[in-house]
Short mmCIF file of C-alpha atoms and ligand atoms in Angstrom, two decimals:
data_model
loop_
_atom_site.label_atom_id
_atom_site.label_comp_id
_atom_site.label_asym_id
_atom_site.label_seq_id
_atom_site.Cartn_x
_atom_site.Cartn_y
_atom_site.Cartn_z
CA MET A 1 53.00 -153.06 86.21
CA SER A 2 56.69 -152.71 85.58
CA GLN A 3 58.18 -151.87 82.22
CA PRO A 4 59.59 -154.76 80.20
CA THR A 5 63.00 -153.05 79.87
CA PRO A 6 64.71 -150.11 81.56
CA ALA A 7 64.05 -146.67 80.06
CA THR A 8 66.36 -146.00 77.16
CA GLY A 9 68.26 -142.76 76.56
CA PRO A 10 71.79 -141.86 75.51
CA ALA A 11 74.16 -144.81 75.36
CA ALA A 12 74.99 -146.34 78.77
CA ALA A 13 78.43 -147.72 79.65
CA LEU A 14 76.89 -151.18 79.89
CA GLU A 15 73.51 -152.29 78.72
CA LEU A 16 71.75 -155.66 78.45
CA ARG A 17 68.38 -155.97 76.78
CA ASP A 18 66.12 -159.01 77.18
CA VAL A 19 69.02 -161.43 77.44
CA ALA A 20 68.13 -165.12 77.61
CA LYS A 21 70.22 -168.13 78.52
CA ALA A 22 69.28 -171.76 79.08
CA PHE A 23 71.41 -174.70 80.15
CA GLY A 24 69.68 -177.68 78.68
CA ALA A 25 66.21 -177.69 80.20
CA VAL A 26 67.12 -175.13 82.89
CA VAL A 27 66.24 -171.56 81.94
CA ALA A 28 68.73 -169.48 83.94
CA LEU A 29 67.78 -166.18 82.27
CA ARG A 30 64.46 -165.43 80.55
CA SER A 31 64.68 -161.74 79.95
CA GLY A 32 67.59 -160.10 81.78
CA SER A 33 67.99 -156.36 81.32
CA LEU A 34 70.36 -153.95 82.95
CA ARG A 35 71.46 -150.40 82.18
CA VAL A 36 74.51 -148.96 83.96
CA GLU A 37 75.71 -145.38 83.41
CA ALA A 38 79.35 -144.37 83.52
CA GLY A 39 80.16 -142.73 86.85
CA SER A 40 77.60 -144.72 88.81
CA ILE A 41 77.35 -147.75 91.05
CA HIS A 42 74.42 -149.95 90.17
CA ALA A 43 73.06 -152.74 92.35
CA LEU A 44 71.69 -155.96 90.93
CA VAL A 45 69.47 -157.79 93.41
CA GLY A 46 67.23 -160.83 93.36
CA GLU A 47 66.66 -164.10 95.19
CA ASN A 48 68.97 -167.09 95.01
CA GLY A 49 68.74 -168.48 91.51
CA ALA A 50 67.20 -165.31 90.01
CA GLY A 51 69.89 -165.27 87.31
CA LYS A 52 72.27 -162.55 88.57
CA SER A 53 75.50 -164.53 88.22
CA THR A 54 74.40 -165.87 84.84
CA LEU A 55 73.90 -162.31 83.63
CA VAL A 56 77.33 -161.39 84.92
CA LYS A 57 78.93 -164.36 83.19
CA ILE A 58 77.41 -163.34 79.89
CA VAL A 59 78.99 -159.90 80.22
CA ALA A 60 82.25 -161.56 81.21
CA GLY A 61 82.31 -163.83 78.19
CA VAL A 62 82.03 -167.01 80.28
CA HIS A 63 78.64 -167.88 78.73
CA ARG A 64 77.23 -166.94 75.36
CA ARG A 65 73.68 -165.64 75.37
CA ASP A 66 70.91 -167.40 73.48
CA ALA A 67 69.03 -164.17 72.71
CA GLY A 68 68.95 -160.46 73.50
CA GLU A 69 71.49 -157.65 73.23
CA LEU A 70 74.68 -156.67 74.99
CA LEU A 71 75.94 -153.12 74.41
CA LEU A 72 79.01 -151.25 75.61
CA ASP A 73 78.78 -147.48 75.09
CA GLY A 74 76.04 -148.27 72.56
CA ARG A 75 78.16 -150.73 70.56
CA SER A 76 76.76 -154.23 70.22
CA MET A 77 79.05 -156.94 71.64
CA ASP A 78 79.23 -160.69 71.48
CA PHE A 79 81.99 -162.12 73.61
CA GLY A 80 83.22 -165.60 72.76
CA SER A 81 85.73 -165.68 75.63
CA THR A 82 86.67 -163.95 78.85
CA ALA A 83 89.74 -162.51 77.09
CA GLU A 84 87.52 -160.65 74.62
CA SER A 85 85.45 -159.18 77.44
CA LYS A 86 88.60 -158.16 79.33
CA ALA A 87 90.00 -156.51 76.22
CA GLU A 88 86.91 -154.27 76.14
CA GLY A 89 87.66 -153.06 79.66
CA ILE A 90 85.38 -155.31 81.67
CA ALA A 91 86.63 -156.66 84.99
CA VAL A 92 84.65 -159.17 87.01
CA ILE A 93 84.92 -160.33 90.59
CA TYR A 94 83.18 -163.69 90.59
CA GLN A 95 81.02 -164.95 93.44
CA GLU A 96 83.42 -167.83 94.03
CA PRO A 97 87.14 -166.96 94.09
CA THR A 98 88.97 -168.54 91.16
CA LEU A 99 92.60 -168.33 92.26
CA PHE A 100 95.32 -170.77 91.26
CA PRO A 101 96.42 -172.32 94.55
CA ASP A 102 100.01 -173.09 93.51
CA LEU A 103 100.77 -169.64 92.16
CA SER A 104 101.82 -166.75 94.37
CA VAL A 105 99.39 -164.02 95.31
CA THR A 106 101.17 -161.64 92.88
CA GLU A 107 101.08 -164.15 90.03
CA ASN A 108 97.37 -164.57 90.56
CA ILE A 109 96.81 -160.84 90.36
CA PHE A 110 98.85 -160.34 87.21
CA MET A 111 97.94 -163.62 85.53
CA GLY A 112 98.66 -163.37 81.81
CA ARG A 113 99.90 -159.77 81.80
CA GLN A 114 103.17 -159.71 83.70
CA PRO A 115 105.05 -156.41 83.34
CA VAL A 116 108.26 -156.93 81.37
CA GLY A 117 111.49 -155.25 82.45
CA ALA A 118 114.80 -154.68 80.70
CA GLY A 119 115.76 -157.59 78.42
CA ARG A 120 112.07 -158.60 78.27
CA ARG A 121 112.39 -160.46 81.54
CA ILE A 122 109.35 -160.56 83.76
CA ASP A 123 109.89 -157.93 86.42
CA ARG A 124 108.90 -159.76 89.60
CA ALA A 125 110.00 -157.02 91.97
CA ALA A 126 107.81 -154.51 90.15
CA MET A 127 104.86 -156.90 90.31
CA HIS A 128 105.26 -157.46 94.04
CA THR A 129 105.49 -153.73 94.62
CA GLU A 130 102.37 -153.09 92.61
CA ALA A 131 100.54 -155.86 94.49
CA GLU A 132 101.63 -154.27 97.78
CA GLN A 133 100.30 -150.89 96.62
CA LEU A 134 96.95 -152.46 95.74
CA PHE A 135 96.71 -154.08 99.17
CA ARG A 136 97.63 -150.79 100.84
CA ARG A 137 94.80 -149.13 98.96
CA LEU A 138 92.47 -151.83 100.22
CA GLY A 139 93.94 -151.52 103.71
CA VAL A 140 94.92 -155.18 104.10
CA HIS A 141 98.10 -157.03 104.87
CA ILE A 142 98.70 -160.01 102.61
CA ASP A 143 102.19 -161.17 101.64
CA PRO A 144 102.25 -160.96 97.83
CA ARG A 145 104.98 -163.61 97.66
CA ARG A 146 103.08 -166.38 99.43
CA PRO A 147 101.11 -168.99 97.49
CA ALA A 148 97.36 -168.58 97.25
CA LEU A 149 96.94 -172.05 98.74
CA GLY A 150 95.68 -171.91 102.30
CA LEU A 151 94.41 -168.31 102.20
CA SER A 152 91.12 -167.66 103.95
CA ILE A 153 88.04 -167.05 101.83
CA ALA A 154 88.17 -163.35 102.81
CA ASP A 155 91.79 -162.99 101.66
CA GLN A 156 91.01 -164.83 98.44
CA GLN A 157 88.14 -162.44 97.82
CA ILE A 158 90.42 -159.45 98.53
CA ILE A 159 92.92 -160.78 95.98
CA GLU A 160 90.12 -161.08 93.42
CA ILE A 161 89.20 -157.49 94.18
CA ALA A 162 92.83 -156.34 93.82
CA LYS A 163 93.08 -158.21 90.53
CA ALA A 164 89.97 -156.54 89.16
CA ILE A 165 91.04 -153.09 90.29
CA SER A 166 94.51 -153.55 88.75
CA LEU A 167 92.88 -154.14 85.37
CA ASP A 168 91.95 -150.45 85.29
CA ALA A 169 88.62 -151.41 83.80
CA ARG A 170 85.83 -149.16 82.50
CA VAL A 171 83.21 -151.56 83.83
CA LEU A 172 83.76 -153.34 87.11
CA ILE A 173 81.28 -156.04 88.13
CA MET A 174 81.35 -157.38 91.67
CA ASP A 175 79.30 -160.53 92.31
CA GLU A 176 78.83 -160.67 96.10
CA PRO A 177 82.32 -159.41 96.88
CA THR A 178 81.49 -158.69 100.49
CA ALA A 179 79.91 -162.03 101.43
CA ALA A 180 83.08 -163.18 103.17
CA LEU A 181 84.21 -159.78 104.48
CA SER A 182 83.46 -158.01 107.73
CA GLY A 183 82.80 -154.35 108.46
CA VAL A 184 86.27 -152.89 108.15
CA GLU A 185 87.15 -154.64 104.88
CA VAL A 186 83.78 -153.74 103.42
CA GLU A 187 84.33 -150.07 104.21
CA ARG A 188 87.74 -150.14 102.47
CA LEU A 189 86.28 -151.82 99.42
CA PHE A 190 83.48 -149.26 99.28
CA ALA A 191 85.96 -146.39 99.49
CA VAL A 192 87.79 -147.80 96.48
CA ALA A 193 84.51 -148.40 94.62
CA ARG A 194 83.42 -144.81 95.23
CA SER A 195 86.73 -143.43 93.97
CA LEU A 196 86.43 -145.53 90.82
CA ARG A 197 82.91 -144.21 90.30
CA ASP A 198 84.14 -140.64 90.74
CA GLU A 199 86.74 -141.36 88.02
CA GLY A 200 83.82 -142.12 85.71
CA ARG A 201 83.81 -145.93 85.73
CA ALA A 202 80.61 -147.95 85.73
CA LEU A 203 80.23 -150.38 88.61
CA VAL A 204 77.79 -153.24 89.19
CA PHE A 205 77.41 -154.52 92.73
CA ILE A 206 75.55 -157.74 93.63
CA SER A 207 74.72 -158.38 97.27
CA HIS A 208 72.10 -159.86 99.54
CA ARG A 209 72.99 -157.29 102.21
CA PHE A 210 70.57 -154.43 101.73
CA ASP A 211 72.33 -152.06 104.11
CA GLU A 212 75.33 -152.27 101.74
CA VAL A 213 73.22 -151.81 98.63
CA PHE A 214 71.62 -148.66 100.05
CA ASP A 215 74.91 -147.36 101.41
CA LEU A 216 76.88 -147.79 98.20
CA CYS A 217 74.64 -147.79 95.15
CA ASP A 218 73.02 -145.00 93.14
CA THR A 219 70.50 -147.21 91.34
CA ILE A 220 69.07 -150.72 91.77
CA THR A 221 67.87 -153.27 89.26
CA VAL A 222 65.66 -156.00 90.63
CA MET A 223 65.45 -159.45 89.01
CA ARG A 224 63.04 -162.29 89.67
CA ASP A 225 62.98 -165.77 88.09
CA GLY A 226 65.39 -164.87 85.33
CA SER A 227 63.66 -161.65 84.34
CA TYR A 228 64.05 -157.92 84.82
CA VAL A 229 61.48 -156.54 87.24
CA ASP A 230 62.30 -152.85 87.64
CA ALA A 231 65.12 -150.33 87.97
CA VAL A 232 64.86 -147.60 90.59
CA ARG A 233 66.98 -144.82 92.06
CA THR A 234 68.15 -145.71 95.56
CA ALA A 235 67.05 -142.32 96.83
CA ASP A 236 63.49 -142.97 95.68
CA THR A 237 62.96 -146.39 97.28
CA ASP A 238 63.41 -148.36 100.49
CA VAL A 239 64.31 -151.89 101.59
CA ASP A 240 60.74 -153.06 101.94
CA SER A 241 59.81 -152.07 98.39
CA ILE A 242 62.91 -153.76 97.00
CA VAL A 243 62.22 -156.96 98.95
CA ALA A 244 58.61 -156.98 97.78
CA MET A 245 59.75 -156.69 94.14
CA MET A 246 62.35 -159.43 94.63
CA VAL A 247 60.21 -162.07 96.22
CA GLY A 248 56.67 -161.12 95.29
CA ARG A 249 55.47 -162.33 98.71
CA GLU A 250 55.67 -161.55 102.42
CA VAL A 251 58.97 -162.28 104.17
CA GLY A 252 59.19 -163.35 107.81
CA ASP A 253 61.23 -161.39 110.37
CA LEU A 254 64.97 -161.83 110.46
CA PHE A 255 66.45 -163.05 113.75
CA PRO A 256 63.28 -164.58 115.22
CA LYS A 257 65.11 -165.67 118.38
CA THR A 258 62.87 -167.47 120.80
CA PRO A 259 64.03 -168.19 124.33
CA ALA A 260 65.14 -171.82 124.77
CA GLU A 261 65.81 -173.74 127.93
CA ILE A 262 69.55 -173.84 128.52
CA GLY A 263 70.61 -177.31 129.60
CA GLU A 264 73.77 -179.32 130.20
CA THR A 265 77.15 -178.40 128.80
CA VAL A 266 77.50 -180.04 125.38
CA LEU A 267 80.80 -178.62 124.16
CA LYS A 268 83.67 -177.85 126.42
CA VAL A 269 86.86 -176.39 124.96
CA GLU A 270 89.79 -175.91 127.30
CA GLY A 271 93.09 -174.14 126.70
CA LEU A 272 93.06 -174.75 122.96
CA SER A 273 96.14 -173.33 121.28
CA SER A 274 97.57 -173.49 117.79
CA THR A 275 100.81 -171.64 117.12
CA GLY A 276 100.23 -168.57 115.02
CA GLU A 277 96.48 -169.05 114.89
CA PHE A 278 94.90 -168.83 118.35
CA HIS A 279 95.96 -169.04 121.97
CA ASP A 280 94.51 -170.49 125.16
CA VAL A 281 90.91 -170.57 123.99
CA SER A 282 88.41 -171.87 126.51
CA PHE A 283 84.61 -171.79 126.32
CA GLU A 284 81.44 -173.88 126.68
CA VAL A 285 78.28 -174.26 124.66
CA ARG A 286 75.23 -175.68 126.42
CA ALA A 287 72.23 -177.56 125.12
CA GLY A 288 69.67 -175.08 123.80
CA GLU A 289 72.23 -172.33 123.61
CA ILE A 290 73.33 -170.38 120.55
CA VAL A 291 76.81 -169.00 121.10
CA GLY A 292 78.01 -166.43 118.60
CA LEU A 293 81.68 -166.09 117.71
CA ALA A 294 82.21 -162.49 116.62
CA GLY A 295 85.38 -160.71 115.53
CA LEU A 296 87.15 -159.22 112.55
CA VAL A 297 88.07 -161.28 109.53
CA GLY A 298 91.36 -163.01 110.35
CA ALA A 299 90.81 -162.91 114.10
CA GLY A 300 90.94 -166.70 114.23
CA ARG A 301 87.24 -167.60 114.54
CA SER A 302 87.15 -170.07 111.68
CA GLU A 303 90.48 -171.54 112.73
CA ILE A 304 89.12 -172.23 116.21
CA ALA A 305 86.00 -173.86 114.77
CA ARG A 306 88.04 -176.00 112.39
CA ALA A 307 90.28 -177.17 115.22
CA VAL A 308 87.32 -178.04 117.48
CA PHE A 309 85.80 -180.15 114.72
CA GLY A 310 89.17 -181.69 113.98
CA VAL A 311 89.76 -180.55 110.41
CA ASP A 312 92.88 -178.67 111.65
CA ARG A 313 95.43 -179.71 114.22
CA TYR A 314 96.02 -177.96 117.52
CA ASP A 315 99.10 -177.92 119.73
CA ALA A 316 97.56 -177.86 123.19
CA GLY A 317 94.24 -178.06 124.97
CA SER A 318 91.24 -180.35 124.79
CA VAL A 319 87.76 -180.68 123.32
CA THR A 320 84.99 -182.50 125.19
CA LEU A 321 81.56 -183.30 123.81
CA ALA A 322 78.83 -184.31 126.26
CA GLY A 323 81.47 -185.28 128.81
CA ARG A 324 83.53 -187.45 126.44
CA SER A 325 86.83 -186.31 125.07
CA VAL A 326 87.00 -185.84 121.30
CA LYS A 327 90.14 -187.08 119.54
CA PRO A 328 92.18 -184.21 118.07
CA HIS A 329 92.45 -183.97 114.29
CA ASP A 330 89.84 -186.64 113.64
CA PRO A 331 86.62 -185.22 112.10
CA ARG A 332 85.16 -188.72 111.87
CA SER A 333 85.27 -189.19 115.59
CA ALA A 334 83.81 -185.69 115.99
CA ILE A 335 80.89 -186.63 113.74
CA ARG A 336 80.41 -189.88 115.65
CA ALA A 337 80.37 -187.93 118.91
CA GLY A 338 77.56 -185.80 117.49
CA MET A 339 79.24 -182.76 115.93
CA ALA A 340 78.24 -181.18 112.67
CA PHE A 341 80.24 -178.49 110.90
CA VAL A 342 79.08 -176.18 108.15
CA PRO A 343 82.30 -174.59 106.90
CA GLU A 344 82.73 -171.10 105.46
CA ASP A 345 84.24 -172.36 102.24
CA ARG A 346 81.36 -174.42 100.91
CA ARG A 347 83.05 -175.22 97.60
CA LYS A 348 86.19 -176.76 99.00
CA GLN A 349 85.04 -178.25 102.24
CA GLY A 350 81.31 -178.37 102.32
CA LEU A 351 79.89 -179.70 99.11
CA VAL A 352 80.70 -182.61 96.90
CA THR A 353 79.77 -180.47 93.90
CA GLU A 354 80.05 -183.08 91.23
CA SER A 355 77.34 -185.17 92.78
CA SER A 356 73.59 -184.75 92.91
CA VAL A 357 71.79 -182.63 95.48
CA ALA A 358 70.22 -185.63 97.15
CA ARG A 359 73.58 -187.37 97.44
CA ASN A 360 75.12 -184.23 98.89
CA ILE A 361 72.44 -183.90 101.48
CA SER A 362 72.33 -187.52 102.52
CA GLY A 363 76.09 -188.10 102.00
CA VAL A 364 77.00 -187.73 105.65
CA ILE A 365 74.38 -190.11 106.91
CA ARG A 366 74.94 -192.55 104.09
CA GLY A 367 77.28 -194.61 106.24
CA GLY A 368 74.46 -195.23 108.70
CA LEU A 369 71.87 -195.95 106.04
CA ALA A 370 74.15 -198.36 104.24
CA ARG A 371 74.87 -200.27 107.39
CA ALA A 372 71.17 -200.71 107.97
CA GLY A 373 70.88 -202.03 104.43
CA LEU A 374 68.82 -199.04 103.37
CA LEU A 375 71.01 -197.38 100.77
CA THR A 376 68.82 -196.90 97.75
CA GLY A 377 68.21 -193.92 95.51
CA ALA A 378 64.77 -193.65 97.07
CA ALA A 379 66.18 -193.61 100.59
CA GLU A 380 68.61 -190.85 99.63
CA SER A 381 65.87 -188.70 98.20
CA ARG A 382 63.68 -189.29 101.22
CA SER A 383 66.29 -188.19 103.70
CA ALA A 384 67.21 -185.16 101.60
CA ALA A 385 63.77 -183.95 100.62
CA PRO A 386 62.44 -182.56 103.92
CA TRP A 387 65.54 -180.45 104.54
CA ALA A 388 65.80 -179.27 100.97
CA GLY A 389 62.16 -178.25 101.06
CA ARG A 390 62.51 -176.49 104.40
CA LEU A 391 65.44 -174.43 103.11
CA GLU A 392 63.78 -173.78 99.79
CA VAL A 393 66.63 -175.28 97.77
CA LYS A 394 65.69 -174.22 94.25
CA THR A 395 66.72 -176.87 91.80
CA GLY A 396 64.96 -178.52 88.94
CA ALA A 397 65.08 -181.79 90.82
CA LEU A 398 66.99 -183.35 93.67
CA ASP A 399 69.00 -185.35 91.17
CA MET A 400 70.46 -182.11 89.72
CA ASN A 401 74.23 -181.69 89.85
CA ALA A 402 75.10 -179.43 92.78
CA ALA A 403 77.94 -177.74 90.90
CA THR A 404 75.56 -175.86 88.60
CA MET A 405 73.34 -174.53 91.37
CA SER A 406 73.38 -170.83 92.22
CA GLY A 407 75.70 -169.77 95.04
CA GLY A 408 72.98 -169.38 97.63
CA ASN A 409 71.37 -172.70 96.81
CA GLN A 410 74.71 -174.48 97.29
CA GLN A 411 74.94 -172.96 100.74
CA LYS A 412 71.50 -174.31 101.57
CA VAL A 413 72.48 -177.82 100.46
CA VAL A 414 75.49 -177.78 102.77
CA ILE A 415 73.33 -176.80 105.72
CA ALA A 416 70.69 -179.42 104.87
CA LYS A 417 73.35 -182.09 104.55
CA TRP A 418 74.58 -181.54 108.08
CA LEU A 419 71.19 -181.10 109.68
CA ALA A 420 70.25 -184.50 108.31
CA THR A 421 72.83 -186.02 110.73
CA ASN A 422 70.79 -184.78 113.68
CA PRO A 423 73.81 -183.51 115.64
CA ARG A 424 74.06 -182.54 119.33
CA LEU A 425 76.40 -179.66 118.44
CA LEU A 426 76.14 -177.66 115.25
CA ILE A 427 79.11 -175.49 114.36
CA ILE A 428 78.10 -173.15 111.58
CA ASP A 429 80.51 -170.71 109.95
CA GLU A 430 78.71 -167.79 108.24
CA PRO A 431 75.29 -169.51 108.19
CA THR A 432 73.61 -167.11 105.77
CA ARG A 433 76.50 -166.11 103.52
CA GLY A 434 75.07 -165.61 100.05
CA ILE A 435 71.56 -166.56 101.14
CA ASP A 436 68.72 -164.30 100.04
CA VAL A 437 66.46 -162.36 102.36
CA GLY A 438 63.54 -164.80 102.34
CA THR A 439 65.60 -167.89 103.12
CA LYS A 440 67.74 -165.99 105.58
CA ALA A 441 64.71 -165.54 107.79
CA GLU A 442 64.05 -169.27 107.36
CA VAL A 443 67.61 -170.23 108.35
CA HIS A 444 67.36 -168.06 111.43
CA ARG A 445 64.02 -169.54 112.39
CA LEU A 446 65.49 -173.02 111.88
CA LEU A 447 68.50 -172.31 114.13
CA SER A 448 66.22 -170.92 116.80
CA GLU A 449 64.00 -173.97 116.58
CA LEU A 450 66.89 -176.44 116.70
CA ALA A 451 68.19 -174.70 119.81
CA GLY A 452 64.69 -174.94 121.24
CA GLN A 453 64.88 -178.73 120.73
CA GLY A 454 68.08 -178.82 122.75
CA MET A 455 70.77 -178.59 120.08
CA ALA A 456 73.90 -176.65 121.04
CA ILE A 457 74.90 -174.19 118.35
CA LEU A 458 78.19 -172.41 117.79
CA MET A 459 77.68 -169.75 115.16
CA ILE A 460 80.37 -167.69 113.50
CA SER A 461 79.17 -164.63 111.66
CA SER A 462 80.71 -161.47 110.30
CA GLU A 463 77.30 -159.85 110.21
CA LEU A 464 76.98 -158.15 113.53
CA PRO A 465 73.16 -157.85 113.40
CA GLU A 466 73.00 -161.61 112.89
CA VAL A 467 75.21 -162.31 115.90
CA LEU A 468 73.36 -159.83 118.11
CA GLY A 469 69.97 -161.05 116.83
CA MET A 470 70.58 -164.77 117.23
CA ALA A 471 73.13 -165.45 119.97
CA ASP A 472 72.36 -166.11 123.64
CA ARG A 473 75.96 -165.26 124.33
CA VAL A 474 78.61 -163.54 122.22
CA LEU A 475 82.25 -164.59 122.43
CA VAL A 476 84.50 -162.02 120.80
CA VAL A 477 87.72 -163.19 119.23
CA CYS A 478 90.54 -160.79 118.66
CA GLU A 479 93.95 -161.80 117.32
CA GLY A 480 93.48 -165.43 118.32
CA ARG A 481 92.19 -164.83 121.84
CA ILE A 482 88.77 -164.61 123.35
CA THR A 483 88.57 -161.02 124.58
CA ALA A 484 84.97 -160.91 125.77
CA ASP A 485 82.08 -163.16 126.77
CA ILE A 486 78.93 -161.04 126.61
CA PRO A 487 75.44 -162.26 127.52
CA ARG A 488 72.64 -161.51 125.04
CA ASP A 489 71.01 -158.66 126.94
CA GLU A 490 74.32 -156.81 127.38
CA ALA A 491 75.62 -157.26 123.86
CA THR A 492 75.66 -154.06 121.75
CA PRO A 493 77.47 -153.26 118.50
CA GLU A 494 79.71 -150.95 120.49
CA ASN A 495 80.94 -153.39 123.13
CA VAL A 496 81.38 -156.19 120.60
CA MET A 497 83.42 -153.99 118.26
CA ARG A 498 85.47 -152.66 121.16
CA ALA A 499 86.41 -156.19 122.20
CA ALA A 500 87.04 -157.17 118.58
CA THR A 501 89.70 -154.49 118.21
CA ARG A 502 90.93 -154.44 121.78
CA SER A 503 94.34 -156.05 121.73
CA SER A 504 95.58 -154.20 118.66
CA GLN A 505 94.58 -150.89 120.25
CA GLU A 506 96.28 -151.88 123.47
CA ALA A 507 99.36 -152.86 121.55
CA ALA A 508 99.33 -149.52 119.78
CA SER A 509 98.97 -147.46 122.96
N1 ATP B 1 76.05 -174.05 84.18
C1 ATP B 1 74.80 -174.23 84.56
N2 ATP B 1 74.10 -175.37 84.25
C2 ATP B 1 72.85 -175.53 84.65
N3 ATP B 1 72.13 -174.62 85.35
C3 ATP B 1 72.72 -173.49 85.71
C4 ATP B 1 74.10 -173.22 85.34
N4 ATP B 1 74.41 -172.00 85.83
C5 ATP B 1 73.32 -171.54 86.45
N5 ATP B 1 72.29 -172.44 86.39
C6 ATP B 1 70.96 -172.27 86.95
O1 ATP B 1 70.46 -171.00 86.58
C7 ATP B 1 69.70 -170.41 87.63
C8 ATP B 1 70.26 -169.00 87.92
O2 ATP B 1 71.48 -169.15 88.59
P1 ATP B 1 72.40 -167.90 88.97
O3 ATP B 1 73.69 -168.48 89.47
O4 ATP B 1 72.48 -166.95 87.85
O5 ATP B 1 71.57 -167.26 90.17
P2 ATP B 1 71.94 -166.03 91.13
O6 ATP B 1 70.85 -164.99 90.93
O7 ATP B 1 73.32 -165.61 90.92
O8 ATP B 1 71.71 -166.67 92.60
P3 ATP B 1 72.57 -166.50 93.99
O9 ATP B 1 72.01 -165.28 94.67
O10 ATP B 1 72.20 -167.72 94.75
O11 ATP B 1 74.03 -166.40 93.65
C9 ATP B 1 69.76 -171.36 88.78
O12 ATP B 1 68.58 -172.13 88.76
C10 ATP B 1 70.97 -172.24 88.48
O13 ATP B 1 70.81 -173.53 89.05
MG1 MG B 2 75.04 -165.72 92.09
#
């Protein structure tokens, strides 16, 4: 049996005891407890919907708790706003970036606390310089003067990280900060996190990637169904024990790739170019084949996918689906031709969040249903239910508003929504971003099965093990070009990474 609360001792930097929070009939937190020492990095893990983000939002002053205690250095706190939490030295990187699109990158970082120069004028130059220094520390190149609008999810996340670091907080909470980042960015972030720990700050790190948890964190708190399960030292445990505590059941293997019969060419992309994004991109995806698009964040993988599907324009080249040419910049014709696209930014492009889960899942096929005179609430629920069940979408009911679902559950709804269209080609950008370990295995099994039934799948993933585990062929993108086409049995982390960094190295030499 686990203890009801973590062991108590001298005051911790941050402590929550038996915190509860309900939203109407939905109990998000039953008994959340967490104890984080100064000078340590503490992981908070649990399945999708376990209550991690809710706990974070209570510390951040976004939500007010219904019961329980919140202590900072032993002092009891009750935050009525995010400003009050910030004033106590708490910085939070939220799971979903919350930037203001029309403001510049710098303005987003220094929101509400612009440095004032001589004559009490806001010193813009000083702000830009400080933003540049933060980016240098994180090892990224983002123009601080550009607007936040149009930045990739990864860049948005990096700006959130820069913003949190610039607050010089005593407690830094990171809710899945790495979900959109790839290896190099993650390493930079971890280096910064470790240096903050060594300065005596307390850090909380939420992630579904266990390799990161074990690499970075000193201690781990496990949550299940809104409650604290146990807190353990990383050195005294292993992934299997953590997973067992999280899910309380057996989890299937990740990457259960089964061989599928490779058939006709489904997608043919020829000479696709878009100025400043990618150049002369040609490749094919066949029926039954899973093609992985690997590369560093910013290499142009998502841009290529978006152009193929028609969300973005391209300047030259062509896209053919099952022998018929697909009109450029026309997602509707792409859908009609049999394409489905699960985008990386589920909030902006993937999910009609204000609407119910059932509507979100059946939304794409609604046109067809309506034409057949079948559009009823019952029909919607029927088309949604099998997919929602298969992906273990955890909601009170299918008529729940998708906006209030946990991050991972929203991702599952987006996938379900597109699978319900029964496409010939599925383009899926970061299929398991934010999805917990149990469902991740399920998503992988599903992709493998769909390929087995003859679907062509183009999968973008920043998780190298996922690409190597699932893809029949790996296309590596580097600075907007395809630099390698590696068959499954020859693909290794080394040759993929080499191709992913090739042209910049060549340019440097
Ligand atoms: N504002 C809200 N209104 C209603 N229900 C909510 C709200 N916020 C969270 N919930 C519910 O509370 C539960 C816990 O959600 P939470 O976001 O804390 O999970 P999580 O552990 O962060 O999951 P994930 O790993 O998917 O991000 C979920 O069932 C979610 O649907
Ligand atoms: Mg969450």
